[in-house]
Structures are given as C-alpha cells and as structure tokens.
C-alpha cells in the first residue's frame, strides 16, 4: 500500500527537512499514497473508504456485548443497536486541515514560537514535564498489559512507540520538533526509535508506524490549534460535527489517537502476523470506540473539550450511530477471521478505561503517585530520567503563560485568543468532534 520504498530513517530525514507543518503533511501523504492521489475522500491517508467484507470461519468468540444484547444496557444507550450505519465519507478533511495548518505556519513565521507549544493538555495540573512524560509511559505499560497480558514487554520498541503516541495527546508538541528530534523522552527521539526499528528488521512495519505517528502529530496539533470558525472558514470540528454521517468524525478520531500505529505494535507483540489492512483499521477504530463508549458511560467525557456527539439537535441519534458502528465493526472482525489479539484490541476499551490510572486521574483532575512496582518497570523499560533541561523549561514556560492568560498572544491575525489554551474551560462554541458525552 505504501508508495515510499526507502528505509524508515530515510523517510524521517526527508520529513525533518520540510519548512512547515503543511509541507510535512503533504510529504507524509505522498510517502503513503503517492503524489498522484487526488486528496479526496478516497485517500486512505486521511480517510477510510471501507469496502464490504467476506465472512469466514471465526478465529475467536463473538463479543457478548453485541447487536442482539446492546438494548439491555441503558448506560450504553437504551436504544441499543441502530445500524447498519453508513461507512463512507461525506466530508473531505483535506481542505479543512490545510486551512488550519496554513494559518499556523503563517503565525509561526511571523511570531516564531507559539504560546500553546509545550502546554499541558492533561487537565491533571502537572507542574513539571517529568510528571507528564513518566505518566504517559506508565499509561503505555498499562495499555500494553491490557492488550497483550504477560507479554506486555515482549518488544520494548513497541512500548517506546506508543509512549510517543501518548505524549502527543498530553502535550502540545509542534510536529516539526517531533520529527527533527528536538523533543525527547527518556533521552530518546523519534529518530532514535526509527533507527532502532530499522536495525531490528521491522521493514515496512516501521514505515507504516512512522507515517501514522507523523499523521497523528499533525492532526493532534490541528485539533488543539483549530480556531473559531468565521465567515471565511469552517472549523475542522464544526464540519465533522455537522456531518450527518458519523463515519467522518470516527475516522478523524482514530487518526488523532494513532490507533492504527498502535495496532501494529499489538500485532508484533503478540506474533499475530500477517494481518490485513482492513483488520488493522477496523480493530483500531473499535479500540477508540470501545474506549469512548466506556468513558462516556463512566462520565470521564464530562471534563473533555472534544465530544463528537456534542451537536444538541442530533445528540441521541449520533450516540446511537457511534455505538452501532462499533457493533458492526467488531462483528466483522470476528466473522472475517481476524486473529484474537486484534479482536481483543478492538474491544479492550471496556477493560482499560476501568482499570487504568489515566482515566481515574482524568475523572478526579489530579495525579496519583507512581507505585514502586511501576517505578521499577519504567526504569527497566524506559530509563531513569524522563526529560531533559530544555523540555523542562519549555513546559514550565508554557504553563506560566497559560496561567497568566498568555499575554501578548491576542493579535487577531495570529489567533482568536488561542481559545483552547486554558485547561478546564469548556469550549462550547467549537462543538468539537470527539465522542459521546
């Protein structure tokens, strides 16, 4: 599927030489699809034009929470299964994403650094970058244990990769800093990780993983920096949330979480290769949806900025569509013969949201201490020092600006008050496109 034929590190070197985020997006896409892709809803880099499936002998048991039992659980939506839900796109994300990145590339050229860069997005009141980085790695270990059991540490490279995917959600990291190696965790950059994957013989898996990570970094950045829509622009979230088709928001959601790259790590860790692209995509989507359905049921989403069913006029119908997409795809995984590890990955959100510290901390708005067994695991698998002096200062500076209202940021040509800098403030006017409230 990939157009790029070189090594992973060669691809990263070219990406690190781009002059802006929009240029990096286009080059990453060219490595994925090729330069002749029309960048429409048929593009598999930002969209998922899903085809029909052929059933075969299942390799695992069907989920007990399914189309026939969904109506029994009111906490999941008493209407139960409302499908089949359309699995095609009505919104082309390309022009929307281009607009956001073009604006922020221009702001960066005028101003240099952007005050939102390296700000804390965890809503857990971290005062030091080391707290955020160490907890992201803790979350990674706990996730992999939920996905792969006692084999969670079978390949530390997979853990390091998922840690990068996690920290992109927790800190507003400029995508160029990520690919150029300025941002590091436990002394390791993305470039270091890609060299290790090449040396370990990961081949095309590493290229897929890199491009998926860069895609996540870009769409996460755009999600954080998306500006209020006006007469000349429709915001990303507004467009996705206004779409009558939930598939648009679902796929964007999967890209912001990099569940595709994570699915590759799960497959490698569990030795389930070879697997198909639809299996990876369907399990990745289900992983996100099962997590979001569980977060919704437990009230975790009440503190999130982005809730994909936040359109008041269609709230209930959108929630029904959301869970029904999950029920359709998880059945398809089972009945097309997907390996047990990917089926389990797809439905694991019902497990890890209840177990992991990450989500309990989100509900309470504060961090839990790292237990001694976890401290030993982090030292063994990642290292001793989560951050360097440069990141410590960048994080502290961003927090100072956020807490004081980011003075000097408010010039209208740069941003309309950088309206998402302030953790804990609900941005109702943006009606963002994450999942059920």
Short mmCIF file of C-alpha atoms in Angstrom, two decimals:
data_model
loop_
_atom_site.label_atom_id
_atom_site.label_comp_id
_atom_site.label_asym_id
_atom_site.label_seq_id
_atom_site.Cartn_x
_atom_site.Cartn_y
_atom_site.Cartn_z
CA UNK A 1 0.00 0.00 0.00
CA UNK A 2 2.87 2.42 0.75
CA UNK A 3 4.39 4.47 -2.04
CA UNK A 4 7.67 5.02 -0.15
CA UNK A 5 10.28 2.35 -0.86
CA UNK A 6 13.21 3.53 1.24
CA UNK A 7 14.08 2.94 4.88
CA UNK A 8 12.20 4.46 7.75
CA UNK A 9 15.07 6.68 8.78
CA UNK A 10 15.48 7.97 5.22
CA UNK A 11 11.80 8.93 5.21
CA UNK A 12 12.22 10.71 8.54
CA UNK A 13 15.22 12.65 7.26
CA UNK A 14 13.17 13.99 4.35
CA UNK A 15 10.27 14.89 6.67
CA UNK A 16 12.61 16.73 9.04
CA UNK A 17 13.75 18.92 6.15
CA UNK A 18 10.27 20.31 5.43
CA UNK A 19 9.77 24.02 6.04
CA UNK A 20 6.36 23.93 7.69
CA UNK A 21 3.66 21.66 9.03
CA UNK A 22 1.54 21.84 5.88
CA UNK A 23 4.51 20.82 3.72
CA UNK A 24 5.25 17.97 6.13
CA UNK A 25 1.64 16.80 5.89
CA UNK A 26 1.79 16.72 2.10
CA UNK A 27 5.12 14.86 2.03
CA UNK A 28 3.92 12.30 4.59
CA UNK A 29 0.84 11.76 2.44
CA UNK A 30 2.99 11.32 -0.68
CA UNK A 31 5.01 8.63 1.12
CA UNK A 32 1.73 6.88 1.95
CA UNK A 33 -0.40 7.28 -1.20
CA UNK A 34 1.92 8.68 -3.86
CA UNK A 35 1.88 12.14 -5.38
CA UNK A 36 -0.88 11.28 -7.86
CA UNK A 37 -3.52 10.84 -5.12
CA UNK A 38 -6.40 13.29 -5.58
CA UNK A 39 -6.61 14.07 -1.83
CA UNK A 40 -10.32 13.45 -1.72
CA UNK A 41 -12.44 11.09 0.39
CA UNK A 42 -10.91 8.12 -1.46
CA UNK A 43 -7.50 8.98 0.02
CA UNK A 44 -6.56 6.31 2.57
CA UNK A 45 -4.18 8.61 4.43
CA UNK A 46 -6.85 10.86 5.97
CA UNK A 47 -9.94 8.75 5.21
CA UNK A 48 -11.01 5.12 5.25
CA UNK A 49 -13.16 4.22 2.23
CA UNK A 50 -14.29 0.89 3.61
CA UNK A 51 -15.40 -1.94 1.33
CA UNK A 52 -17.67 -4.89 2.04
CA UNK A 53 -16.31 -7.91 3.86
CA UNK A 54 -16.31 -11.64 3.18
CA UNK A 55 -17.07 -13.84 6.16
CA UNK A 56 -15.13 -16.97 7.03
CA UNK A 57 -14.52 -19.26 9.99
CA UNK A 58 -14.02 -17.11 13.12
CA UNK A 59 -10.74 -17.41 15.00
CA UNK A 60 -12.22 -16.11 18.24
CA UNK A 61 -15.55 -15.88 20.03
CA UNK A 62 -18.08 -13.18 19.34
CA UNK A 63 -18.38 -10.31 21.80
CA UNK A 64 -21.09 -10.77 24.40
CA UNK A 65 -21.97 -7.09 24.05
CA UNK A 66 -23.31 -7.25 20.50
CA UNK A 67 -26.18 -6.18 18.24
CA UNK A 68 -28.61 -8.58 19.90
CA UNK A 69 -27.75 -7.61 23.51
CA UNK A 70 -26.99 -3.87 23.23
CA UNK A 71 -30.56 -2.83 24.09
CA UNK A 72 -30.26 -4.45 27.52
CA UNK A 73 -27.72 -1.91 28.81
CA UNK A 74 -29.19 1.53 29.41
CA UNK A 75 -25.82 3.02 30.36
CA UNK A 76 -24.69 2.39 26.77
CA UNK A 77 -27.81 3.94 25.29
CA UNK A 78 -31.17 2.27 25.85
CA UNK A 79 -31.96 2.25 22.12
CA UNK A 80 -29.38 -0.46 21.55
CA UNK A 81 -28.23 -1.20 18.03
CA UNK A 82 -29.43 1.36 15.47
CA UNK A 83 -27.48 0.15 12.45
CA UNK A 84 -26.32 -0.58 9.96
CA UNK A 85 -24.71 2.85 9.92
CA UNK A 86 -23.20 4.19 6.66
CA UNK A 87 -19.46 3.59 6.43
CA UNK A 88 -18.45 6.21 3.89
CA UNK A 89 -17.28 9.81 4.00
CA UNK A 90 -19.25 12.96 3.30
CA UNK A 91 -16.60 15.42 4.49
CA UNK A 92 -13.23 15.76 2.80
CA UNK A 93 -10.82 16.58 5.63
CA UNK A 94 -8.04 17.71 3.29
CA UNK A 95 -9.12 21.35 2.65
CA UNK A 96 -10.15 21.81 6.29
CA UNK A 97 -6.82 20.54 7.62
CA UNK A 98 -4.88 22.54 5.06
CA UNK A 99 -6.58 25.73 6.23
CA UNK A 100 -5.67 25.17 9.88
CA UNK A 101 -2.05 24.31 9.11
CA UNK A 102 -1.65 27.17 6.66
CA UNK A 103 -2.81 29.61 9.33
CA UNK A 104 -0.44 28.28 11.98
CA UNK A 105 2.53 28.03 9.63
CA UNK A 106 1.98 31.72 8.87
CA UNK A 107 1.66 32.55 12.58
CA UNK A 108 4.89 30.69 13.29
CA UNK A 109 6.72 32.62 10.55
CA UNK A 110 5.54 35.93 12.00
CA UNK A 111 5.98 35.21 15.67
CA UNK A 112 8.47 32.36 15.95
CA UNK A 113 7.25 30.25 18.87
CA UNK A 114 3.53 29.87 19.60
CA UNK A 115 2.47 30.19 23.27
CA UNK A 116 0.45 26.98 23.13
CA UNK A 117 3.56 24.96 22.28
CA UNK A 118 4.51 22.54 25.07
CA UNK A 119 1.48 23.46 27.15
CA UNK A 120 -0.13 20.81 29.35
CA UNK A 121 -3.33 19.22 27.97
CA UNK A 122 -3.80 16.52 30.61
CA UNK A 123 -6.08 18.57 32.91
CA UNK A 124 -4.29 16.96 35.84
CA UNK A 125 -2.40 20.06 36.95
CA UNK A 126 1.09 18.83 36.15
CA UNK A 127 3.73 21.32 37.27
CA UNK A 128 6.71 19.51 35.72
CA UNK A 129 7.20 17.90 32.33
CA UNK A 130 8.68 14.84 34.03
CA UNK A 131 5.30 14.15 35.64
CA UNK A 132 3.56 14.19 32.27
CA UNK A 133 6.19 12.10 30.48
CA UNK A 134 6.53 9.46 33.18
CA UNK A 135 2.74 9.07 33.40
CA UNK A 136 2.48 8.73 29.61
CA UNK A 137 4.95 5.87 29.82
CA UNK A 138 3.06 4.38 32.77
CA UNK A 139 -0.11 4.55 30.68
CA UNK A 140 1.72 2.81 27.82
CA UNK A 141 2.78 -0.09 30.02
CA UNK A 142 -0.73 -0.46 31.44
CA UNK A 143 -2.30 -0.37 27.97
CA UNK A 144 0.05 -2.99 26.61
CA UNK A 145 -0.66 -5.21 29.62
CA UNK A 146 -4.40 -4.89 28.88
CA UNK A 147 -3.79 -5.72 25.21
CA UNK A 148 -1.11 -8.43 25.46
CA UNK A 149 -1.17 -9.69 29.04
CA UNK A 150 2.12 -11.01 30.43
CA UNK A 151 3.80 -10.36 27.07
CA UNK A 152 3.48 -6.59 27.53
CA UNK A 153 7.26 -6.18 27.46
CA UNK A 154 7.98 -8.63 24.63
CA UNK A 155 9.35 -5.82 22.44
CA UNK A 156 10.30 -2.55 24.19
CA UNK A 157 10.37 -0.75 20.81
CA UNK A 158 6.59 -1.09 20.68
CA UNK A 159 6.30 0.45 24.13
CA UNK A 160 8.55 3.35 23.17
CA UNK A 161 6.45 3.96 20.07
CA UNK A 162 3.14 4.01 21.96
CA UNK A 163 4.68 6.35 24.54
CA UNK A 164 5.38 8.88 21.78
CA UNK A 165 1.81 8.46 20.52
CA UNK A 166 0.55 9.08 24.06
CA UNK A 167 2.61 12.17 24.83
CA UNK A 168 1.38 13.84 21.63
CA UNK A 169 -2.09 13.81 23.20
CA UNK A 170 -0.88 15.11 26.55
CA UNK A 171 1.43 17.96 25.50
CA UNK A 172 1.00 20.35 22.56
CA UNK A 173 4.16 19.36 20.66
CA UNK A 174 4.97 21.15 17.39
CA UNK A 175 5.13 18.36 14.77
CA UNK A 176 8.41 19.67 13.34
CA UNK A 177 10.04 19.42 16.77
CA UNK A 178 8.98 15.78 16.89
CA UNK A 179 10.47 14.75 13.53
CA UNK A 180 13.61 16.87 13.98
CA UNK A 181 14.42 15.27 17.33
CA UNK A 182 14.10 18.37 19.48
CA UNK A 183 11.50 16.65 21.65
CA UNK A 184 12.87 13.66 23.56
CA UNK A 185 11.57 11.29 26.23
CA UNK A 186 13.97 9.42 28.48
CA UNK A 187 16.75 10.66 26.21
CA UNK A 188 15.19 9.11 23.10
CA UNK A 189 13.94 10.93 20.00
CA UNK A 190 11.63 9.65 17.27
CA UNK A 191 14.70 9.43 15.04
CA UNK A 192 16.46 7.21 17.57
CA UNK A 193 13.41 4.94 17.69
CA UNK A 194 13.19 4.67 13.89
CA UNK A 195 16.88 3.78 13.61
CA UNK A 196 16.34 1.04 16.20
CA UNK A 197 13.35 -0.31 14.25
CA UNK A 198 15.37 -0.35 11.02
CA UNK A 199 18.25 -2.13 12.78
CA UNK A 200 15.82 -4.68 14.25
CA UNK A 201 14.45 -5.53 10.79
CA UNK A 202 10.99 -4.02 11.16
CA UNK A 203 10.90 -3.20 7.44
CA UNK A 204 7.59 -1.86 6.15
CA UNK A 205 6.00 -2.08 9.59
CA UNK A 206 8.36 0.68 10.73
CA UNK A 207 7.47 2.89 7.75
CA UNK A 208 3.75 2.46 8.43
CA UNK A 209 4.36 3.21 12.10
CA UNK A 210 6.36 6.37 11.36
CA UNK A 211 3.87 7.81 8.88
CA UNK A 212 0.97 7.03 11.23
CA UNK A 213 2.79 8.77 14.09
CA UNK A 214 3.51 11.86 11.98
CA UNK A 215 -0.10 11.92 10.84
CA UNK A 216 -1.20 11.80 14.46
CA UNK A 217 1.18 14.59 15.43
CA UNK A 218 -0.23 16.82 12.68
CA UNK A 219 -3.94 16.17 13.29
CA UNK A 220 -3.46 16.40 17.07
CA UNK A 221 -1.79 19.76 16.57
CA UNK A 222 -4.59 20.91 14.27
CA UNK A 223 -7.19 19.69 16.76
CA UNK A 224 -5.57 21.65 19.57
CA UNK A 225 -4.97 24.75 17.47
CA UNK A 226 -8.18 24.75 15.40
CA UNK A 227 -9.57 28.26 15.52
CA UNK A 228 -13.07 29.54 15.90
CA UNK A 229 -14.91 29.34 12.58
CA UNK A 230 -15.93 32.59 10.94
CA UNK A 231 -17.33 33.81 7.68
CA UNK A 232 -14.23 32.79 5.73
CA UNK A 233 -13.63 29.42 7.35
CA UNK A 234 -15.43 26.36 8.68
CA UNK A 235 -13.50 24.76 11.53
CA UNK A 236 -12.46 21.13 11.50
CA UNK A 237 -14.67 20.22 14.42
CA UNK A 238 -17.65 22.18 13.21
CA UNK A 239 -17.52 20.47 9.82
CA UNK A 240 -17.13 16.97 11.27
CA UNK A 241 -19.82 17.50 13.87
CA UNK A 242 -22.22 18.96 11.33
CA UNK A 243 -21.83 15.97 9.03
CA UNK A 244 -24.92 13.73 9.04
CA UNK A 245 -22.54 10.80 8.78
CA UNK A 246 -20.69 9.77 11.95
CA UNK A 247 -18.06 7.96 9.86
CA UNK A 248 -16.30 11.28 9.19
CA UNK A 249 -15.73 12.04 12.86
CA UNK A 250 -14.93 8.42 13.71
CA UNK A 251 -12.03 8.21 11.27
CA UNK A 252 -10.63 11.59 12.29
CA UNK A 253 -10.86 10.43 15.90
CA UNK A 254 -8.87 7.30 15.07
CA UNK A 255 -6.17 9.37 13.40
CA UNK A 256 -5.81 11.71 16.38
CA UNK A 257 -5.27 8.70 18.65
CA UNK A 258 -2.97 6.80 16.24
CA UNK A 259 -4.80 3.58 16.97
CA UNK A 260 -3.58 2.24 13.60
CA UNK A 261 0.08 2.54 14.59
CA UNK A 262 -0.74 1.10 18.00
CA UNK A 263 -2.47 -1.89 16.35
CA UNK A 264 0.78 -2.63 14.51
CA UNK A 265 2.58 -2.72 17.87
CA UNK A 266 -0.03 -5.10 19.31
CA UNK A 267 0.25 -7.44 16.31
CA UNK A 268 4.05 -7.54 16.51
CA UNK A 269 4.00 -8.01 20.28
CA UNK A 270 1.54 -10.90 20.03
CA UNK A 271 3.11 -12.55 16.96
CA UNK A 272 -0.16 -12.45 15.02
CA UNK A 273 1.30 -11.55 11.60
CA UNK A 274 0.43 -11.47 8.77
CA UNK A 275 -2.67 -9.32 9.03
CA UNK A 276 -4.64 -7.29 6.50
CA UNK A 277 -5.05 -3.50 6.32
CA UNK A 278 -8.83 -3.73 6.97
CA UNK A 279 -8.20 -5.82 10.08
CA UNK A 280 -5.75 -3.22 11.40
CA UNK A 281 -8.09 -0.35 10.60
CA UNK A 282 -11.25 -1.99 11.95
CA UNK A 283 -9.59 -3.04 15.19
CA UNK A 284 -8.04 0.42 15.58
CA UNK A 285 -11.44 2.07 15.14
CA UNK A 286 -13.07 -0.35 17.58
CA UNK A 287 -10.34 0.28 20.15
CA UNK A 288 -11.14 4.00 20.03
CA UNK A 289 -14.88 3.47 20.04
CA UNK A 290 -14.89 0.97 22.92
CA UNK A 291 -12.76 3.40 24.91
CA UNK A 292 -15.04 6.33 24.14
CA UNK A 293 -18.21 4.39 24.90
CA UNK A 294 -16.76 3.35 28.24
CA UNK A 295 -15.53 6.88 29.02
CA UNK A 296 -18.99 8.18 28.23
CA UNK A 297 -20.68 5.62 30.48
CA UNK A 298 -18.32 6.43 33.38
CA UNK A 299 -18.62 10.18 32.98
CA UNK A 300 -14.98 10.74 32.01
CA UNK A 301 -16.01 12.74 28.96
CA UNK A 302 -17.65 15.40 31.12
CA UNK A 303 -14.23 17.05 31.50
CA UNK A 304 -13.07 16.70 27.88
CA UNK A 305 -13.02 19.54 25.35
CA UNK A 306 -13.84 17.31 22.40
CA UNK A 307 -17.06 15.32 22.36
CA UNK A 308 -18.02 14.02 18.93
CA UNK A 309 -21.71 13.83 19.61
CA UNK A 310 -21.98 17.31 21.10
CA UNK A 311 -24.44 18.60 18.48
CA UNK A 312 -27.52 19.09 20.63
CA UNK A 313 -30.01 18.60 17.79
CA UNK A 314 -28.79 15.10 16.99
CA UNK A 315 -27.15 14.05 20.21
CA UNK A 316 -29.07 10.85 20.82
CA UNK A 317 -29.07 9.73 17.20
CA UNK A 318 -25.34 10.41 16.91
CA UNK A 319 -24.64 8.40 20.05
CA UNK A 320 -26.68 5.55 18.62
CA UNK A 321 -24.73 5.74 15.36
CA UNK A 322 -21.47 5.79 17.28
CA UNK A 323 -22.11 2.61 19.25
CA UNK A 324 -23.66 0.93 16.21
CA UNK A 325 -20.50 1.48 14.16
CA UNK A 326 -18.61 -0.28 16.93
CA UNK A 327 -21.08 -3.18 16.98
CA UNK A 328 -20.85 -3.58 13.19
CA UNK A 329 -17.07 -3.49 13.03
CA UNK A 330 -16.40 -5.76 16.00
CA UNK A 331 -18.69 -8.38 14.44
CA UNK A 332 -16.89 -8.00 11.12
CA UNK A 333 -13.54 -8.58 12.81
CA UNK A 334 -14.81 -11.81 14.32
CA UNK A 335 -16.60 -13.14 11.26
CA UNK A 336 -13.80 -12.33 8.81
CA UNK A 337 -11.38 -14.43 10.83
CA UNK A 338 -9.23 -11.71 12.41
CA UNK A 339 -6.73 -13.03 14.99
CA UNK A 340 -7.72 -12.99 18.63
CA UNK A 341 -5.15 -10.32 19.51
CA UNK A 342 -6.75 -7.79 17.14
CA UNK A 343 -10.31 -8.64 18.17
CA UNK A 344 -9.31 -8.22 21.81
CA UNK A 345 -7.55 -4.95 20.99
CA UNK A 346 -10.75 -3.69 19.37
CA UNK A 347 -12.92 -4.29 22.39
CA UNK A 348 -10.31 -3.59 25.08
CA UNK A 349 -11.59 -0.08 25.85
CA UNK A 350 -14.26 -1.67 28.00
CA UNK A 351 -11.41 -3.05 30.12
CA UNK A 352 -8.65 -0.45 30.32
CA UNK A 353 -10.87 2.59 30.96
CA UNK A 354 -11.97 0.98 34.20
CA UNK A 355 -8.52 -0.28 35.21
CA UNK A 356 -6.02 2.35 34.25
CA UNK A 357 -4.82 5.24 36.36
CA UNK A 358 -5.05 7.56 33.33
CA UNK A 359 -8.83 7.63 33.29
CA UNK A 360 -9.32 7.71 37.05
CA UNK A 361 -6.93 10.66 37.18
CA UNK A 362 -8.95 12.36 34.46
CA UNK A 363 -12.14 12.00 36.50
CA UNK A 364 -10.50 13.41 39.63
CA UNK A 365 -8.39 16.06 37.91
CA UNK A 366 -5.19 15.11 39.72
CA UNK A 367 -2.28 12.69 39.52
CA UNK A 368 -1.80 9.50 41.52
CA UNK A 369 1.67 8.68 42.90
CA UNK A 370 3.68 6.16 40.91
CA UNK A 371 3.72 2.88 42.84
CA UNK A 372 7.13 1.23 43.47
CA UNK A 373 6.46 -1.67 41.04
CA UNK A 374 5.66 0.81 38.27
CA UNK A 375 8.72 2.93 39.07
CA UNK A 376 10.87 -0.19 38.66
CA UNK A 377 9.18 -1.02 35.34
CA UNK A 378 9.66 2.48 33.99
CA UNK A 379 13.35 2.40 34.88
CA UNK A 380 13.76 -1.02 33.27
CA UNK A 381 11.84 -0.30 30.09
CA UNK A 382 12.46 3.44 29.53
CA UNK A 383 15.28 4.75 31.70
CA UNK A 384 15.94 6.88 34.73
CA UNK A 385 15.33 10.49 33.63
CA UNK A 386 12.06 11.26 31.80
CA UNK A 387 13.00 14.72 30.49
CA UNK A 388 15.93 16.99 29.70
CA UNK A 389 16.55 20.55 30.81
CA UNK A 390 15.27 22.04 27.55
CA UNK A 391 11.88 20.30 27.79
CA UNK A 392 11.57 21.13 31.48
CA UNK A 393 11.94 24.83 30.73
CA UNK A 394 9.68 24.78 27.64
CA UNK A 395 6.92 23.09 29.65
CA UNK A 396 7.31 25.42 32.63
CA UNK A 397 7.28 28.48 30.36
CA UNK A 398 4.14 27.31 28.55
CA UNK A 399 2.39 26.71 31.86
CA UNK A 400 3.34 30.16 33.12
CA UNK A 401 1.88 31.77 30.01
CA UNK A 402 -1.28 29.69 30.25
CA UNK A 403 -1.87 30.52 33.88
CA UNK A 404 -1.35 34.24 33.28
CA UNK A 405 -3.59 34.32 30.21
CA UNK A 406 -0.77 34.12 27.65
CA UNK A 407 -0.05 37.88 27.49
CA UNK A 408 0.81 39.24 24.08
CA UNK A 409 -0.84 36.41 22.17
CA UNK A 410 -4.09 38.07 21.27
CA UNK A 411 -3.28 39.69 17.93
CA UNK A 412 -6.19 38.68 15.70
CA UNK A 413 -4.00 37.81 12.71
CA UNK A 414 -2.31 35.11 14.80
CA UNK A 415 -5.17 33.59 16.75
CA UNK A 416 -8.52 34.45 18.22
CA UNK A 417 -7.28 34.40 21.81
CA UNK A 418 -5.81 30.91 21.47
CA UNK A 419 -9.11 29.83 22.94
CA UNK A 420 -8.04 26.31 23.90
CA UNK A 421 -5.02 27.18 25.98
CA UNK A 422 -6.92 27.13 29.24
CA UNK A 423 -7.39 23.65 30.63
CA UNK A 424 -10.67 23.10 32.37
CA UNK A 425 -12.63 25.67 30.34
CA UNK A 426 -15.31 24.10 28.16
CA UNK A 427 -15.28 25.46 24.61
CA UNK A 428 -18.94 25.03 23.78
CA UNK A 429 -18.85 27.23 20.70
CA UNK A 430 -16.44 24.95 18.84
CA UNK A 431 -18.68 21.88 19.15
CA UNK A 432 -15.68 19.66 18.63
CA UNK A 433 -15.78 16.25 17.04
CA UNK A 434 -14.80 13.72 19.62
CA UNK A 435 -17.11 11.22 21.09
CA UNK A 436 -20.25 10.67 23.19
CA UNK A 437 -20.74 12.84 26.22
#
